[in-house]
Tab-separated table of C-alpha atoms in Angstrom:
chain	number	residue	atom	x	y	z
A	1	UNK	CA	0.000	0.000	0.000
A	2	UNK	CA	2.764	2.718	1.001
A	3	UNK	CA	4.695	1.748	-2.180
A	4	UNK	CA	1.770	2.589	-4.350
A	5	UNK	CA	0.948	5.591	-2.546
A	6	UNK	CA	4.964	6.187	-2.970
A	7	UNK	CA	4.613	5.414	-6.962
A	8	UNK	CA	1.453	7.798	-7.321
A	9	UNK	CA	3.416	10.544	-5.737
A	10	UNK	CA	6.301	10.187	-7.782
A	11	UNK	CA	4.440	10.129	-10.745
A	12	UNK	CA	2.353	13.311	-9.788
A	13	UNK	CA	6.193	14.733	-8.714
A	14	UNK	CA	7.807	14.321	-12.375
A	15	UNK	CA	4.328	15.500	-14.132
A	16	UNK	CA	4.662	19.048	-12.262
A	17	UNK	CA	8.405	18.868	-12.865
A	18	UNK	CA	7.862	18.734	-16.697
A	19	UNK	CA	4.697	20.218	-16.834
A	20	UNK	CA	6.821	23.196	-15.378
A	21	UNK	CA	9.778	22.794	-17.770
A	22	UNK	CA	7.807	23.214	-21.088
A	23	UNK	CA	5.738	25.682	-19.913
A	24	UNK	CA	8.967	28.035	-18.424
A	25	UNK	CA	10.780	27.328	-21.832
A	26	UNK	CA	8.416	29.524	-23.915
A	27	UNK	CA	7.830	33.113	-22.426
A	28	UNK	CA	6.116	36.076	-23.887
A	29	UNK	CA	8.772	38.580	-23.038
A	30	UNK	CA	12.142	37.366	-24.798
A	31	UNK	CA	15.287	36.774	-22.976
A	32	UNK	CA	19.150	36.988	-23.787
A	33	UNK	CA	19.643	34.669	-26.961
A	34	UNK	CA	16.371	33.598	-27.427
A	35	UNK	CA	16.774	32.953	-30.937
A	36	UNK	CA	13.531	30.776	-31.844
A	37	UNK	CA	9.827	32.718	-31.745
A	38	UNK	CA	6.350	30.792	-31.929
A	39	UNK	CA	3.139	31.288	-32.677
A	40	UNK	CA	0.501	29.516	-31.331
A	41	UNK	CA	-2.939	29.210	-33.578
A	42	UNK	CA	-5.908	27.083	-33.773
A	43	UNK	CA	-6.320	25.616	-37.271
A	44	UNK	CA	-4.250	22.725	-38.682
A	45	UNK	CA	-0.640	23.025	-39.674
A	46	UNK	CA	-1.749	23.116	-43.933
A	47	UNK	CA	-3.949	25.962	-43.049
A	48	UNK	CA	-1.572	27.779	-40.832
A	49	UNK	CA	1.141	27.126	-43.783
A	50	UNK	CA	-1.813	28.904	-46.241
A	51	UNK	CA	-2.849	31.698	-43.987
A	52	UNK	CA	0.828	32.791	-42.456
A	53	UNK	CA	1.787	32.589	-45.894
A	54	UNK	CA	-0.750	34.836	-46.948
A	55	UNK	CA	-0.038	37.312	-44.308
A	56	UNK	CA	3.723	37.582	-44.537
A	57	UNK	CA	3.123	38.368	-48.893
A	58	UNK	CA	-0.119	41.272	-47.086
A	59	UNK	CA	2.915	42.520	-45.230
A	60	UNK	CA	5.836	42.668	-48.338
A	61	UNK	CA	7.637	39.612	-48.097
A	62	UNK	CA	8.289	37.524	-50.677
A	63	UNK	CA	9.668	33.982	-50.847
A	64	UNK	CA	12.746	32.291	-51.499
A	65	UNK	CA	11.952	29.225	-51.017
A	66	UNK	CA	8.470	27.304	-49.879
A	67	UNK	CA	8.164	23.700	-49.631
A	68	UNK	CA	4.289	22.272	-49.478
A	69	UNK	CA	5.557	18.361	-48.130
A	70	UNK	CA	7.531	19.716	-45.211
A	71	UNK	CA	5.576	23.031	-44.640
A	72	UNK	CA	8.140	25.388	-44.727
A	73	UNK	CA	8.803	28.094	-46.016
A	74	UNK	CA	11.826	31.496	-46.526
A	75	UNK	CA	11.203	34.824	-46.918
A	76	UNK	CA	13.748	36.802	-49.710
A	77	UNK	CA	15.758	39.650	-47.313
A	78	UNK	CA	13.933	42.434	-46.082
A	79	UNK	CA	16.101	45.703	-44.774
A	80	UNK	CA	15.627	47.582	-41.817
A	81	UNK	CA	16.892	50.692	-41.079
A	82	UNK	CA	20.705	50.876	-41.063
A	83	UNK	CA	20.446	48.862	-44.004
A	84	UNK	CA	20.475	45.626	-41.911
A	85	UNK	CA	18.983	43.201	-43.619
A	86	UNK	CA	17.012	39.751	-42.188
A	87	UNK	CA	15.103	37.017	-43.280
A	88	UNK	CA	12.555	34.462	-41.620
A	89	UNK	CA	12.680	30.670	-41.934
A	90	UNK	CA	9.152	29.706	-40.681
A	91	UNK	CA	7.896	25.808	-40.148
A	92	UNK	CA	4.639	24.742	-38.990
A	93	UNK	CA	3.789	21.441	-37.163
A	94	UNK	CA	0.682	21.093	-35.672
A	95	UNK	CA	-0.996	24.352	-34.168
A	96	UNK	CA	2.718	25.645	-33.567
A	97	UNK	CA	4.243	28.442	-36.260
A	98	UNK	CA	8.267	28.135	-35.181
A	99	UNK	CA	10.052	31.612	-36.849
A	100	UNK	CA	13.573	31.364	-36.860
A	101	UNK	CA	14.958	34.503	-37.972
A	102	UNK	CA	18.487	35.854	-39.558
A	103	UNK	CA	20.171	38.815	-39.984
A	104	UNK	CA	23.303	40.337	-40.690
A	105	UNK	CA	26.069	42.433	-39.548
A	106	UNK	CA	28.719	44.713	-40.573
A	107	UNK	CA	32.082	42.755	-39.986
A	108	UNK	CA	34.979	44.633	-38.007
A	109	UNK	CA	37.789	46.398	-40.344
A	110	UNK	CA	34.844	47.233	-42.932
A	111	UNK	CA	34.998	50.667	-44.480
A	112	UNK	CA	32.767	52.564	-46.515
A	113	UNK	CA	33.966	52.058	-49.767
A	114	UNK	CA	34.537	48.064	-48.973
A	115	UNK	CA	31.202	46.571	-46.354
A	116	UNK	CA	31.586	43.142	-45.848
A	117	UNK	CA	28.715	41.622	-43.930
A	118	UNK	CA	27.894	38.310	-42.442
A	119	UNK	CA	24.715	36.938	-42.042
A	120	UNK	CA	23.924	35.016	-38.819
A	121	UNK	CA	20.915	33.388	-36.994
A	122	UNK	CA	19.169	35.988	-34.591
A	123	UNK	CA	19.360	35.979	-31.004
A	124	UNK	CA	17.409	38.556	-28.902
A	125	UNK	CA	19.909	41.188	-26.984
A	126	UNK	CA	18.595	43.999	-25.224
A	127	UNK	CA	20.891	46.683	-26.860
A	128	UNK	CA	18.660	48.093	-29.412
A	129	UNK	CA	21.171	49.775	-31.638
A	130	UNK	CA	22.790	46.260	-32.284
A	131	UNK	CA	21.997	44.888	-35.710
A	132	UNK	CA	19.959	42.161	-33.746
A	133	UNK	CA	18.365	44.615	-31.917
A	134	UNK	CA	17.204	46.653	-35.245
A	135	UNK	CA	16.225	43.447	-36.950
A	136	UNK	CA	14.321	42.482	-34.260
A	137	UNK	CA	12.666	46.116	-34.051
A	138	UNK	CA	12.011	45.587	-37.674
A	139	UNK	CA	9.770	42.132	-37.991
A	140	UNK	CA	8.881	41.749	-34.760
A	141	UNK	CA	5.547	44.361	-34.816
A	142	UNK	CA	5.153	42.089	-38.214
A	143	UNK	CA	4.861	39.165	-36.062
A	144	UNK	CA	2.791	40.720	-33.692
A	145	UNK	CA	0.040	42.072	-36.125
A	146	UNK	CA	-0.841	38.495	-37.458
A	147	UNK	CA	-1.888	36.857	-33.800
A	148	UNK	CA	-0.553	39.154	-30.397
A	149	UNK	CA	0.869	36.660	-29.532
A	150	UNK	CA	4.774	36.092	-29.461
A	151	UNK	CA	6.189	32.848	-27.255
A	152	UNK	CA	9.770	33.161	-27.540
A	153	UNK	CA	12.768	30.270	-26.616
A	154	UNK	CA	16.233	29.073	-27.018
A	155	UNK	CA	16.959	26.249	-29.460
């Protein structure tokens, strides 16, 4: 009797424990090198595909790649100010849009007659002037305008 009392508390014990672990690793306000964002929507992953889709050409985007079998698609680059420039790769399984953006940078020892730039994935920093910063300042009202909703994490 005590050992199944024992076994049903365990259980309930590692249920919180995860329960609590998914749940902390998606926030709404984005933390240091957060570099994945989600959406979270109520139709199937085919009609999020269609719709999100949609709503990213509504808002200027345009597509370098899209891929129907794995539901996928890649927005062409888009420039903020600066003249940073970024781009999205979105997938969709389930109810879940994942958004993993890119952007790039100015590399040190550039000069104005010769920019070099690299483009890396996008991690969230505080420091708004950083080309991360500006990137995110550019899509991420984007984001916002097709469901409120932003759930952000590290991958």
């Amino acid at each position: 009797m005590k050992q199944r009392i024992f076994n049903k508390g365990l259980l309930l014990f590692l249920v919180i424990i995860t329960s609590f672990n998914s749940v902390n690793a998606q926030r709404i306000t984005p933390e240091k090198n957060d570099n994945l964002i989600l959406i979270f929507d109520d139709k199937l992953a085919e009609n999020n595909f269609t719709s999100f889709g949609q709503f990213l050409v509504e808002q200027g985007f345009s597509f370098a790649s899209k891929d129907k079998d794995f539901l996928s698609l890649s927005t062409n680059e888009r420039t903020s100010k600066g003249g940073y420039k970024f781009t999205l790769t979105v997938s969709f399984k389930d109810s879940i849009i994942s958004i993993r953006p890119r952007c790039n940078y100015v590399l040190f020892g550039s000069s104005l007659g010769n920019i070099n730039t690299e483009w890396t994935d996008w991690s969230y920093a505080k420091a708004k002037s950083s080309p991360v910063g500006i990137a995110y300042g550019a899509f991420e009202p984007i984001l916002r305008k097709y469901n409120g909703q932003l759930y952000f994490t590290n991958e």
